[in-house]
Amino acid sequence: FLAYHGEDDREVQQILASLYRKICPGLDYQAPHCTTPTKPEPGARIKVGFVSTFLRNHTIGRLYRGLIANLDRDKFHVSVFVPPQATDPVFKAITESADEAVALPENIQAAQQTIAQRQLDAVVFPDIGMVLQTYFLAFARLAPVQCVCWGHPDTTGVNTIDYFVSSELLEPEGAEEHYSEKLHKLSTLPTYYYKPEEPKKPKTRSDFGFDAKANLYLCPQTLFKFHPDFYPMLADILKKDKKGVLVMVDGQFKNWGVQVKASLQAHGKGLARRIHFVPPQQHEDFLSLILLADVMLDTPHFSGGNTNYEAFAFGTPVVTLPGTFMRGRVTQALYSKMGVADCIAETPEDYVRIAVELGTSKKIRAAVKKKILGASDAIYEDIEAVREWERFL
């Protein structure tokens, strides 16, 4: 959970990676074609492999599906290395669009060999840092060029990852210092994201047990994104809006929600009573939740990504306070791409003001929603992102 502290963790990540190399020599595997490189045949396609256990109905699958499908097959041969047990529609779309889909063994050494056999020119790790297998696979040299992107938006500290692919829209000045990898910035956002469609049978407020007259402030982020800096802001929103209800999604462990309630209660008596937790939802029902929200609240220091793409398709406003590091600036980048600045706060106090104005004023909310809906096409199905990835590779 280092990435969620809002601090520069590059040095700590590098120390950790160095420790693992020393105590696990098997991580230092090198694919034979990387130790004795050969000259490619004239006109040969560049062999690119995408490695992730989340290339399925998951944030990662939705962020990378379009890129995998649209890379120019005259120039690139695309392999995807995927979890053997997945069967959902996103997984099916990804595996059918690739030139080759390979089930990735759980054993690290077997997975190294499986990838090495393809003699790839480049490996793209959509995410490093969320699961052990992908993290430890990154320690091997499996292709001459290895890169990571914003699936887990933090530096890896692993010296066999050559590049971190990001965007000029995402990174603050001096961001190169935040990465152990060489930072490569696209001019646009690094995804080709298919625009979400509204659920065919959307749920109502009563289906979720919400009061019809309440102002719903939805924060659907995973609970380990909740930084101590966030609780005073949430408390102030509820204090200023007596009809306000804070809606969140239950975490993997029940104790996470207990901690969140206790932390909020510490900032004001009775505030915890205006928290409404909903259980994890199927994707269609999660989209209904976004549709019902009056306002979505972005977590500071580590902002939302996929949830924002879903919110903006429906015009739901997301209030954000950009952070110091890329992982806290994703929402701002999406707004910048759309040319909408109404919900970007400069201070915690400004964040509270914007949230309460949107939550309590139908007129202000409708105006902002109209702006978002009028501009949101800019962030979906952006073929220039694919072309920039191609030039990079």
mmCIF file of C-alpha atoms in Angstrom:
data_model
loop_
_atom_site.group_PDB
_atom_site.id
_atom_site.type_symbol
_atom_site.label_atom_id
_atom_site.label_comp_id
_atom_site.label_asym_id
_atom_site.label_seq_id
_atom_site.Cartn_x
_atom_site.Cartn_y
_atom_site.Cartn_z
ATOM 1 C CA PHE A 1 0.000 0.000 0.000
ATOM 2 C CA LEU A 2 2.996 2.341 -0.375
ATOM 3 C CA ALA A 3 1.446 4.097 -3.364
ATOM 4 C CA TYR A 4 -1.495 5.369 -1.290
ATOM 5 C CA HIS A 5 0.462 7.430 1.240
ATOM 6 C CA GLY A 6 0.823 10.525 -0.944
ATOM 7 C CA GLU A 7 4.619 10.469 -0.607
ATOM 8 C CA ASP A 8 7.520 9.961 -3.015
ATOM 9 C CA ASP A 9 8.214 6.233 -2.645
ATOM 10 C CA ARG A 10 10.788 5.773 -5.429
ATOM 11 C CA GLU A 11 13.712 5.130 -3.079
ATOM 12 C CA VAL A 12 11.748 2.694 -0.910
ATOM 13 C CA GLN A 13 10.536 0.773 -3.977
ATOM 14 C CA GLN A 14 14.106 0.519 -5.265
ATOM 15 C CA ILE A 15 15.373 -0.741 -1.888
ATOM 16 C CA LEU A 16 12.601 -3.349 -1.788
ATOM 17 C CA ALA A 17 13.349 -4.517 -5.331
ATOM 18 C CA SER A 18 17.065 -4.780 -4.527
ATOM 19 C CA LEU A 19 16.274 -6.847 -1.427
ATOM 20 C CA TYR A 20 14.108 -9.283 -3.392
ATOM 21 C CA ARG A 21 16.851 -9.739 -6.017
ATOM 22 C CA LYS A 22 19.384 -10.600 -3.326
ATOM 23 C CA ILE A 23 17.231 -13.182 -1.562
ATOM 24 C CA CYS A 24 15.541 -14.699 -4.659
ATOM 25 C CA PRO A 25 18.229 -15.291 -7.352
ATOM 26 C CA GLY A 26 15.650 -17.001 -9.572
ATOM 27 C CA LEU A 27 14.069 -13.622 -10.256
ATOM 28 C CA ASP A 28 17.126 -12.652 -12.346
ATOM 29 C CA TYR A 29 16.101 -14.879 -15.258
ATOM 30 C CA GLN A 30 17.024 -13.695 -18.758
ATOM 31 C CA ALA A 31 15.327 -14.987 -21.875
ATOM 32 C CA PRO A 32 17.912 -16.490 -24.286
ATOM 33 C CA HIS A 33 16.969 -14.129 -27.120
ATOM 34 C CA CYS A 34 17.789 -11.180 -24.843
ATOM 35 C CA THR A 35 21.293 -12.416 -23.999
ATOM 36 C CA THR A 36 22.197 -13.149 -27.646
ATOM 37 C CA PRO A 37 20.070 -10.757 -29.717
ATOM 38 C CA THR A 38 19.665 -11.432 -33.436
ATOM 39 C CA LYS A 39 18.961 -9.000 -36.237
ATOM 40 C CA PRO A 40 15.245 -8.996 -37.194
ATOM 41 C CA GLU A 41 14.216 -10.132 -40.645
ATOM 42 C CA PRO A 42 13.444 -7.267 -43.078
ATOM 43 C CA GLY A 43 9.764 -6.355 -42.791
ATOM 44 C CA ALA A 44 9.209 -8.540 -39.749
ATOM 45 C CA ARG A 45 6.468 -7.422 -37.391
ATOM 46 C CA ILE A 46 7.446 -6.181 -33.935
ATOM 47 C CA LYS A 47 6.385 -8.799 -31.392
ATOM 48 C CA VAL A 48 4.658 -7.175 -28.419
ATOM 49 C CA GLY A 49 3.340 -9.015 -25.377
ATOM 50 C CA PHE A 50 0.873 -7.657 -22.803
ATOM 51 C CA VAL A 51 1.268 -9.371 -19.424
ATOM 52 C CA SER A 52 -1.383 -9.034 -16.715
ATOM 53 C CA THR A 53 -3.662 -11.199 -14.609
ATOM 54 C CA PHE A 54 -6.305 -8.474 -14.997
ATOM 55 C CA LEU A 55 -6.912 -8.603 -18.763
ATOM 56 C CA ARG A 56 -10.542 -9.448 -18.077
ATOM 57 C CA ASN A 57 -13.636 -7.706 -16.647
ATOM 58 C CA HIS A 58 -11.542 -5.399 -14.510
ATOM 59 C CA THR A 59 -10.257 -1.825 -14.629
ATOM 60 C CA ILE A 60 -7.102 -3.047 -16.415
ATOM 61 C CA GLY A 61 -9.063 -4.997 -19.001
ATOM 62 C CA ARG A 62 -11.237 -1.994 -19.796
ATOM 63 C CA LEU A 63 -8.254 0.400 -19.971
ATOM 64 C CA TYR A 64 -6.223 -1.795 -22.356
ATOM 65 C CA ARG A 65 -8.829 -3.589 -24.441
ATOM 66 C CA GLY A 66 -8.939 -0.897 -27.139
ATOM 67 C CA LEU A 67 -5.171 -0.510 -27.394
ATOM 68 C CA ILE A 68 -4.673 -4.262 -27.847
ATOM 69 C CA ALA A 69 -7.404 -4.422 -30.486
ATOM 70 C CA ASN A 70 -6.247 -1.416 -32.523
ATOM 71 C CA LEU A 71 -2.470 -1.761 -32.767
ATOM 72 C CA ASP A 72 -1.574 -1.923 -36.474
ATOM 73 C CA ARG A 73 -1.270 -5.626 -37.318
ATOM 74 C CA ASP A 74 0.842 -4.845 -40.390
ATOM 75 C CA LYS A 75 3.528 -3.615 -37.996
ATOM 76 C CA PHE A 76 2.858 -5.539 -34.770
ATOM 77 C CA HIS A 77 2.228 -9.106 -33.693
ATOM 78 C CA VAL A 78 0.327 -8.896 -30.394
ATOM 79 C CA SER A 79 0.373 -11.601 -27.726
ATOM 80 C CA VAL A 80 -1.620 -11.402 -24.508
ATOM 81 C CA PHE A 81 -0.653 -13.395 -21.418
ATOM 82 C CA VAL A 82 -3.795 -13.881 -19.400
ATOM 83 C CA PRO A 83 -5.258 -15.695 -16.387
ATOM 84 C CA PRO A 84 -6.297 -19.239 -17.387
ATOM 85 C CA GLN A 85 -9.599 -19.162 -15.486
ATOM 86 C CA ALA A 86 -11.209 -15.985 -16.922
ATOM 87 C CA THR A 87 -14.263 -16.312 -19.226
ATOM 88 C CA ASP A 88 -16.064 -12.942 -19.091
ATOM 89 C CA PRO A 89 -16.946 -10.750 -22.129
ATOM 90 C CA VAL A 90 -14.007 -8.329 -21.686
ATOM 91 C CA PHE A 91 -11.575 -11.267 -21.485
ATOM 92 C CA LYS A 92 -13.180 -12.771 -24.577
ATOM 93 C CA ALA A 93 -12.907 -9.506 -26.529
ATOM 94 C CA ILE A 94 -9.236 -9.076 -25.583
ATOM 95 C CA THR A 95 -8.189 -12.644 -26.386
ATOM 96 C CA GLU A 96 -10.106 -12.709 -29.682
ATOM 97 C CA SER A 97 -8.565 -9.426 -30.841
ATOM 98 C CA ALA A 98 -4.979 -10.525 -30.095
ATOM 99 C CA ASP A 99 -2.864 -12.532 -32.526
ATOM 100 C CA GLU A 100 -2.170 -14.989 -29.729
ATOM 101 C CA ALA A 101 -3.618 -15.544 -26.258
ATOM 102 C CA VAL A 102 -1.480 -17.508 -23.811
ATOM 103 C CA ALA A 103 -2.604 -18.808 -20.430
ATOM 104 C CA LEU A 104 -0.058 -17.685 -17.861
ATOM 105 C CA PRO A 105 0.982 -20.347 -15.317
ATOM 106 C CA GLU A 106 0.816 -19.285 -11.668
ATOM 107 C CA ASN A 107 4.334 -20.539 -10.954
ATOM 108 C CA ILE A 108 6.844 -17.708 -11.546
ATOM 109 C CA GLN A 109 9.518 -19.850 -13.215
ATOM 110 C CA ALA A 110 6.973 -21.522 -15.493
ATOM 111 C CA ALA A 111 5.523 -18.115 -16.396
ATOM 112 C CA GLN A 112 9.019 -16.786 -17.208
ATOM 113 C CA GLN A 113 9.604 -19.700 -19.587
ATOM 114 C CA THR A 114 6.165 -19.331 -21.180
ATOM 115 C CA ILE A 115 6.789 -15.678 -22.046
ATOM 116 C CA ALA A 116 10.430 -16.226 -23.074
ATOM 117 C CA GLN A 117 9.432 -18.877 -25.622
ATOM 118 C CA ARG A 118 7.622 -16.193 -27.669
ATOM 119 C CA GLN A 119 10.893 -14.248 -28.202
ATOM 120 C CA LEU A 120 9.152 -10.918 -27.813
ATOM 121 C CA ASP A 121 10.663 -7.594 -28.864
ATOM 122 C CA ALA A 122 8.759 -5.686 -26.184
ATOM 123 C CA VAL A 123 6.792 -6.547 -23.060
ATOM 124 C CA VAL A 124 4.093 -4.184 -21.830
ATOM 125 C CA PHE A 125 3.030 -4.644 -18.222
ATOM 126 C CA PRO A 126 -0.299 -2.802 -17.919
ATOM 127 C CA ASP A 127 0.068 -2.931 -14.133
ATOM 128 C CA ILE A 128 2.882 -3.760 -11.727
ATOM 129 C CA GLY A 129 2.279 -3.620 -7.995
ATOM 130 C CA MET A 130 -1.192 -5.063 -7.486
ATOM 131 C CA VAL A 131 -0.431 -8.794 -7.526
ATOM 132 C CA LEU A 132 2.690 -10.741 -6.612
ATOM 133 C CA GLN A 133 3.001 -12.715 -9.849
ATOM 134 C CA THR A 134 3.194 -9.700 -12.158
ATOM 135 C CA TYR A 135 5.488 -7.826 -9.791
ATOM 136 C CA PHE A 136 8.002 -10.672 -9.607
ATOM 137 C CA LEU A 137 7.807 -11.399 -13.356
ATOM 138 C CA ALA A 138 8.998 -7.823 -13.902
ATOM 139 C CA PHE A 139 12.369 -8.761 -12.352
ATOM 140 C CA ALA A 140 13.201 -10.990 -15.332
ATOM 141 C CA ARG A 141 14.523 -9.806 -18.673
ATOM 142 C CA LEU A 142 11.845 -11.252 -20.955
ATOM 143 C CA ALA A 143 12.270 -8.840 -23.896
ATOM 144 C CA PRO A 144 14.859 -6.260 -24.986
ATOM 145 C CA VAL A 145 12.374 -3.497 -24.114
ATOM 146 C CA GLN A 146 10.105 -3.693 -21.056
ATOM 147 C CA CYS A 147 7.651 -1.019 -19.974
ATOM 148 C CA VAL A 148 4.845 -0.387 -17.513
ATOM 149 C CA CYS A 149 1.873 1.936 -17.696
ATOM 150 C CA TRP A 150 -0.693 3.487 -15.370
ATOM 151 C CA GLY A 151 -2.706 0.380 -14.442
ATOM 152 C CA HIS A 152 -1.037 0.788 -11.059
ATOM 153 C CA PRO A 153 0.147 4.403 -11.325
ATOM 154 C CA ASP A 154 3.363 4.238 -9.334
ATOM 155 C CA THR A 155 7.014 3.564 -10.020
ATOM 156 C CA THR A 156 8.093 -0.056 -9.619
ATOM 157 C CA GLY A 157 11.674 0.419 -8.402
ATOM 158 C CA VAL A 158 12.544 -2.619 -10.565
ATOM 159 C CA ASN A 159 15.607 -1.998 -12.735
ATOM 160 C CA THR A 160 14.519 -4.378 -15.515
ATOM 161 C CA ILE A 161 11.564 -2.132 -16.315
ATOM 162 C CA ASP A 162 12.964 0.338 -18.831
ATOM 163 C CA TYR A 163 10.102 2.789 -19.356
ATOM 164 C CA PHE A 164 7.053 4.151 -17.599
ATOM 165 C CA VAL A 165 4.551 5.218 -20.277
ATOM 166 C CA SER A 166 2.504 8.180 -19.110
ATOM 167 C CA SER A 167 1.155 11.437 -20.550
ATOM 168 C CA GLU A 168 1.958 15.132 -20.634
ATOM 169 C CA LEU A 169 -1.584 15.664 -19.347
ATOM 170 C CA LEU A 170 -0.898 13.540 -16.273
ATOM 171 C CA GLU A 171 2.562 14.533 -15.122
ATOM 172 C CA PRO A 172 3.615 17.589 -13.101
ATOM 173 C CA GLU A 173 6.865 19.421 -13.780
ATOM 174 C CA GLY A 174 9.914 17.447 -12.659
ATOM 175 C CA ALA A 175 8.015 14.144 -12.696
ATOM 176 C CA GLU A 176 11.057 12.274 -14.032
ATOM 177 C CA GLU A 177 12.388 12.245 -10.467
ATOM 178 C CA HIS A 178 9.388 10.195 -9.309
ATOM 179 C CA TYR A 179 10.312 7.158 -11.398
ATOM 180 C CA SER A 180 13.035 4.523 -11.389
ATOM 181 C CA GLU A 181 12.059 3.916 -15.030
ATOM 182 C CA LYS A 182 12.684 6.348 -17.904
ATOM 183 C CA LEU A 183 9.498 8.419 -18.146
ATOM 184 C CA HIS A 184 7.927 8.480 -21.621
ATOM 185 C CA LYS A 185 5.098 10.988 -21.967
ATOM 186 C CA LEU A 186 2.491 10.662 -24.691
ATOM 187 C CA SER A 187 0.781 13.899 -25.687
ATOM 188 C CA THR A 188 -2.612 12.304 -25.036
ATOM 189 C CA LEU A 189 -3.889 9.874 -22.404
ATOM 190 C CA PRO A 190 -2.409 6.373 -22.847
ATOM 191 C CA THR A 191 -5.636 4.458 -23.491
ATOM 192 C CA TYR A 192 -8.213 3.784 -26.173
ATOM 193 C CA TYR A 193 -11.293 3.537 -23.963
ATOM 194 C CA TYR A 194 -14.651 2.414 -25.303
ATOM 195 C CA LYS A 195 -17.446 4.732 -24.218
ATOM 196 C CA PRO A 196 -19.679 3.033 -21.630
ATOM 197 C CA GLU A 197 -23.367 2.593 -22.358
ATOM 198 C CA GLU A 198 -26.100 3.222 -19.813
ATOM 199 C CA PRO A 199 -27.401 0.056 -18.147
ATOM 200 C CA LYS A 200 -30.370 -1.516 -19.935
ATOM 201 C CA LYS A 201 -32.306 -1.861 -16.672
ATOM 202 C CA PRO A 202 -30.961 0.859 -14.371
ATOM 203 C CA LYS A 203 -31.619 0.491 -10.656
ATOM 204 C CA THR A 204 -33.499 3.151 -8.700
ATOM 205 C CA ARG A 205 -32.667 4.876 -5.421
ATOM 206 C CA SER A 206 -35.088 2.628 -3.596
ATOM 207 C CA ASP A 207 -33.309 -0.457 -4.980
ATOM 208 C CA PHE A 208 -30.195 0.679 -3.092
ATOM 209 C CA GLY A 209 -32.136 1.867 -0.034
ATOM 210 C CA PHE A 210 -31.383 5.572 -0.594
ATOM 211 C CA ASP A 211 -33.661 8.332 0.673
ATOM 212 C CA ALA A 212 -35.389 9.945 -2.308
ATOM 213 C CA LYS A 213 -34.737 13.451 -0.895
ATOM 214 C CA ALA A 214 -31.078 12.972 0.055
ATOM 215 C CA ASN A 215 -28.182 14.572 -1.790
ATOM 216 C CA LEU A 216 -25.980 11.630 -2.751
ATOM 217 C CA TYR A 217 -22.207 12.099 -2.591
ATOM 218 C CA LEU A 218 -20.719 8.934 -4.081
ATOM 219 C CA CYS A 219 -17.122 7.922 -3.464
ATOM 220 C CA PRO A 220 -16.837 4.498 -5.137
ATOM 221 C CA GLN A 221 -13.061 4.181 -4.772
ATOM 222 C CA THR A 222 -11.516 1.220 -2.960
ATOM 223 C CA LEU A 223 -11.289 2.038 0.728
ATOM 224 C CA PHE A 224 -7.516 1.749 0.961
ATOM 225 C CA LYS A 225 -7.360 4.916 -1.176
ATOM 226 C CA PHE A 226 -8.833 6.901 1.735
ATOM 227 C CA HIS A 227 -5.994 9.060 3.072
ATOM 228 C CA PRO A 228 -6.203 10.779 6.491
ATOM 229 C CA ASP A 229 -6.295 14.117 4.626
ATOM 230 C CA PHE A 230 -9.641 13.096 3.119
ATOM 231 C CA TYR A 231 -11.672 12.718 6.313
ATOM 232 C CA PRO A 232 -11.857 16.432 7.291
ATOM 233 C CA MET A 233 -13.044 17.183 3.751
ATOM 234 C CA LEU A 234 -15.776 14.531 3.885
ATOM 235 C CA ALA A 235 -16.832 15.718 7.338
ATOM 236 C CA ASP A 236 -17.105 19.338 6.179
ATOM 237 C CA ILE A 237 -19.271 18.310 3.214
ATOM 238 C CA LEU A 238 -21.715 16.502 5.511
ATOM 239 C CA LYS A 239 -21.708 19.381 8.017
ATOM 240 C CA LYS A 240 -22.498 21.948 5.324
ATOM 241 C CA ASP A 241 -25.147 19.814 3.613
ATOM 242 C CA LYS A 242 -27.585 18.448 6.197
ATOM 243 C CA LYS A 243 -29.321 16.415 3.480
ATOM 244 C CA GLY A 244 -26.022 14.964 2.320
ATOM 245 C CA VAL A 245 -25.404 11.210 2.407
ATOM 246 C CA LEU A 246 -21.988 9.744 1.704
ATOM 247 C CA VAL A 247 -22.206 6.551 -0.373
ATOM 248 C CA MET A 248 -19.305 4.102 -0.493
ATOM 249 C CA VAL A 249 -18.684 0.528 -1.583
ATOM 250 C CA ASP A 250 -17.808 -2.142 0.974
ATOM 251 C CA GLY A 251 -14.178 -3.205 0.967
ATOM 252 C CA GLN A 252 -12.723 -6.677 0.666
ATOM 253 C CA PHE A 253 -12.548 -6.874 4.457
ATOM 254 C CA LYS A 254 -15.325 -5.649 6.743
ATOM 255 C CA ASN A 255 -12.842 -3.930 9.053
ATOM 256 C CA TRP A 256 -11.951 -1.421 6.332
ATOM 257 C CA GLY A 257 -15.452 0.067 6.469
ATOM 258 C CA VAL A 258 -15.360 0.063 10.269
ATOM 259 C CA GLN A 259 -12.121 2.073 10.154
ATOM 260 C CA VAL A 260 -13.534 4.553 7.633
ATOM 261 C CA LYS A 261 -16.617 5.169 9.797
ATOM 262 C CA ALA A 262 -14.517 5.595 12.933
ATOM 263 C CA SER A 263 -12.173 8.038 11.194
ATOM 264 C CA LEU A 264 -15.081 10.125 9.942
ATOM 265 C CA GLN A 265 -16.852 10.027 13.309
ATOM 266 C CA ALA A 266 -13.699 11.500 14.878
ATOM 267 C CA HIS A 267 -14.336 14.681 12.862
ATOM 268 C CA GLY A 268 -17.932 15.177 14.000
ATOM 269 C CA LYS A 269 -20.477 13.467 16.200
ATOM 270 C CA GLY A 270 -23.186 11.621 14.315
ATOM 271 C CA LEU A 271 -21.534 11.884 10.893
ATOM 272 C CA ALA A 272 -21.074 8.128 10.638
ATOM 273 C CA ARG A 273 -24.881 7.763 10.583
ATOM 274 C CA ARG A 274 -24.921 9.482 7.199
ATOM 275 C CA ILE A 275 -22.641 6.956 5.562
ATOM 276 C CA HIS A 276 -24.343 4.394 3.353
ATOM 277 C CA PHE A 277 -22.225 1.389 2.370
ATOM 278 C CA VAL A 278 -23.389 -0.733 -0.548
ATOM 279 C CA PRO A 279 -21.971 -4.182 -1.263
ATOM 280 C CA PRO A 280 -19.690 -4.677 -4.305
ATOM 281 C CA GLN A 281 -21.850 -4.492 -7.423
ATOM 282 C CA GLN A 282 -22.067 -6.249 -10.758
ATOM 283 C CA HIS A 283 -20.841 -3.871 -13.462
ATOM 284 C CA GLU A 284 -24.310 -2.901 -14.726
ATOM 285 C CA ASP A 285 -25.480 -2.130 -11.182
ATOM 286 C CA PHE A 286 -22.297 -0.171 -10.472
ATOM 287 C CA LEU A 287 -23.092 2.012 -13.495
ATOM 288 C CA SER A 288 -26.590 2.538 -12.043
ATOM 289 C CA LEU A 289 -24.960 3.752 -8.844
ATOM 290 C CA ILE A 290 -22.960 6.327 -10.806
ATOM 291 C CA LEU A 291 -26.092 7.453 -12.651
ATOM 292 C CA LEU A 292 -27.942 7.995 -9.363
ATOM 293 C CA ALA A 293 -25.173 10.030 -7.714
ATOM 294 C CA ASP A 294 -25.604 13.781 -7.505
ATOM 295 C CA VAL A 295 -21.853 14.199 -7.127
ATOM 296 C CA MET A 296 -18.862 11.859 -7.231
ATOM 297 C CA LEU A 297 -15.979 12.543 -4.851
ATOM 298 C CA ASP A 298 -12.437 11.817 -5.980
ATOM 299 C CA THR A 299 -9.927 10.569 -3.415
ATOM 300 C CA PRO A 300 -6.958 12.944 -2.923
ATOM 301 C CA HIS A 301 -3.388 11.673 -3.503
ATOM 302 C CA PHE A 302 -4.656 8.657 -5.516
ATOM 303 C CA SER A 303 -7.504 9.595 -7.824
ATOM 304 C CA GLY A 304 -9.983 7.477 -9.713
ATOM 305 C CA GLY A 305 -9.357 6.301 -13.264
ATOM 306 C CA ASN A 306 -11.783 3.809 -14.753
ATOM 307 C CA THR A 307 -14.630 5.129 -12.564
ATOM 308 C CA ASN A 308 -14.149 8.588 -14.062
ATOM 309 C CA TYR A 309 -14.401 7.272 -17.612
ATOM 310 C CA GLU A 310 -17.683 5.695 -16.552
ATOM 311 C CA ALA A 311 -18.940 8.809 -14.755
ATOM 312 C CA PHE A 312 -18.182 11.237 -17.572
ATOM 313 C CA ALA A 313 -20.054 9.100 -20.104
ATOM 314 C CA PHE A 314 -23.214 9.933 -18.124
ATOM 315 C CA GLY A 315 -22.266 13.524 -17.216
ATOM 316 C CA THR A 316 -21.845 12.785 -13.505
ATOM 317 C CA PRO A 317 -19.568 15.496 -12.039
ATOM 318 C CA VAL A 318 -16.461 14.334 -10.175
ATOM 319 C CA VAL A 319 -14.853 16.762 -7.714
ATOM 320 C CA THR A 320 -11.077 16.411 -7.583
ATOM 321 C CA LEU A 321 -8.092 17.917 -5.788
ATOM 322 C CA PRO A 322 -4.982 17.218 -7.916
ATOM 323 C CA GLY A 323 -2.020 15.754 -6.054
ATOM 324 C CA THR A 324 1.752 16.002 -6.286
ATOM 325 C CA PHE A 325 2.180 12.738 -8.178
ATOM 326 C CA MET A 326 0.617 11.360 -11.340
ATOM 327 C CA ARG A 327 -1.525 8.947 -9.346
ATOM 328 C CA GLY A 328 -3.378 11.903 -7.839
ATOM 329 C CA ARG A 329 -3.833 13.775 -11.140
ATOM 330 C CA VAL A 330 -5.773 11.365 -13.378
ATOM 331 C CA THR A 331 -9.149 13.083 -12.932
ATOM 332 C CA GLN A 332 -7.597 16.480 -13.633
ATOM 333 C CA ALA A 333 -6.029 15.057 -16.816
ATOM 334 C CA LEU A 334 -9.397 13.814 -18.045
ATOM 335 C CA TYR A 335 -10.946 17.213 -17.378
ATOM 336 C CA SER A 336 -8.029 18.892 -19.186
ATOM 337 C CA LYS A 337 -8.577 16.648 -22.199
ATOM 338 C CA MET A 338 -12.267 17.666 -22.181
ATOM 339 C CA GLY A 339 -11.584 21.360 -21.509
ATOM 340 C CA VAL A 340 -13.813 21.401 -18.405
ATOM 341 C CA ALA A 341 -12.419 22.935 -15.201
ATOM 342 C CA ASP A 342 -15.481 23.483 -12.977
ATOM 343 C CA CYS A 343 -14.787 20.559 -10.614
ATOM 344 C CA ILE A 344 -11.022 20.945 -10.177
ATOM 345 C CA ALA A 345 -10.278 22.268 -6.690
ATOM 346 C CA GLU A 346 -7.152 24.149 -5.641
ATOM 347 C CA THR A 347 -7.413 23.573 -1.879
ATOM 348 C CA PRO A 348 -9.319 21.236 0.467
ATOM 349 C CA GLU A 349 -11.669 24.121 1.295
ATOM 350 C CA ASP A 350 -12.288 24.677 -2.412
ATOM 351 C CA TYR A 351 -13.024 20.952 -2.820
ATOM 352 C CA VAL A 352 -15.704 21.132 -0.110
ATOM 353 C CA ARG A 353 -17.239 24.284 -1.616
ATOM 354 C CA ILE A 354 -17.494 22.776 -5.121
ATOM 355 C CA ALA A 355 -18.904 19.494 -3.818
ATOM 356 C CA VAL A 356 -21.602 21.188 -1.718
ATOM 357 C CA GLU A 357 -22.595 23.570 -4.517
ATOM 358 C CA LEU A 358 -23.054 20.641 -6.880
ATOM 359 C CA GLY A 359 -24.821 18.557 -4.253
ATOM 360 C CA THR A 360 -27.324 21.206 -3.176
ATOM 361 C CA SER A 361 -27.999 23.134 -6.397
ATOM 362 C CA LYS A 362 -29.816 21.356 -9.221
ATOM 363 C CA LYS A 363 -29.141 24.351 -11.479
ATOM 364 C CA ILE A 364 -25.357 24.304 -10.978
ATOM 365 C CA ARG A 365 -25.284 20.513 -11.267
ATOM 366 C CA ALA A 366 -27.271 20.542 -14.515
ATOM 367 C CA ALA A 367 -24.970 23.179 -16.044
ATOM 368 C CA VAL A 368 -21.838 21.198 -15.210
ATOM 369 C CA LYS A 369 -23.401 17.949 -16.417
ATOM 370 C CA LYS A 370 -24.238 19.626 -19.735
ATOM 371 C CA LYS A 371 -20.616 20.767 -20.107
ATOM 372 C CA ILE A 372 -19.269 17.289 -19.408
ATOM 373 C CA LEU A 373 -21.667 15.578 -21.807
ATOM 374 C CA GLY A 374 -20.810 18.114 -24.497
ATOM 375 C CA ALA A 375 -17.073 17.494 -24.167
ATOM 376 C CA SER A 376 -16.675 13.903 -23.027
ATOM 377 C CA ASP A 377 -16.310 12.370 -26.484
ATOM 378 C CA ALA A 378 -12.740 13.713 -26.426
ATOM 379 C CA ILE A 379 -11.668 11.050 -23.908
ATOM 380 C CA TYR A 380 -13.196 8.000 -25.619
ATOM 381 C CA GLU A 381 -11.874 5.862 -28.478
ATOM 382 C CA ASP A 382 -8.891 8.147 -29.081
ATOM 383 C CA ILE A 383 -7.028 6.595 -32.016
ATOM 384 C CA GLU A 384 -4.159 9.058 -31.549
ATOM 385 C CA ALA A 385 -3.306 7.248 -28.305
ATOM 386 C CA VAL A 386 -2.846 4.033 -30.304
ATOM 387 C CA ARG A 387 -0.718 5.789 -32.930
ATOM 388 C CA GLU A 388 1.510 7.262 -30.200
ATOM 389 C CA TRP A 389 1.929 3.843 -28.585
ATOM 390 C CA GLU A 390 2.939 2.494 -32.013
ATOM 391 C CA ARG A 391 5.580 5.209 -32.462
ATOM 392 C CA PHE A 392 6.924 4.524 -28.967
ATOM 393 C CA LEU A 393 7.142 0.773 -29.529
#
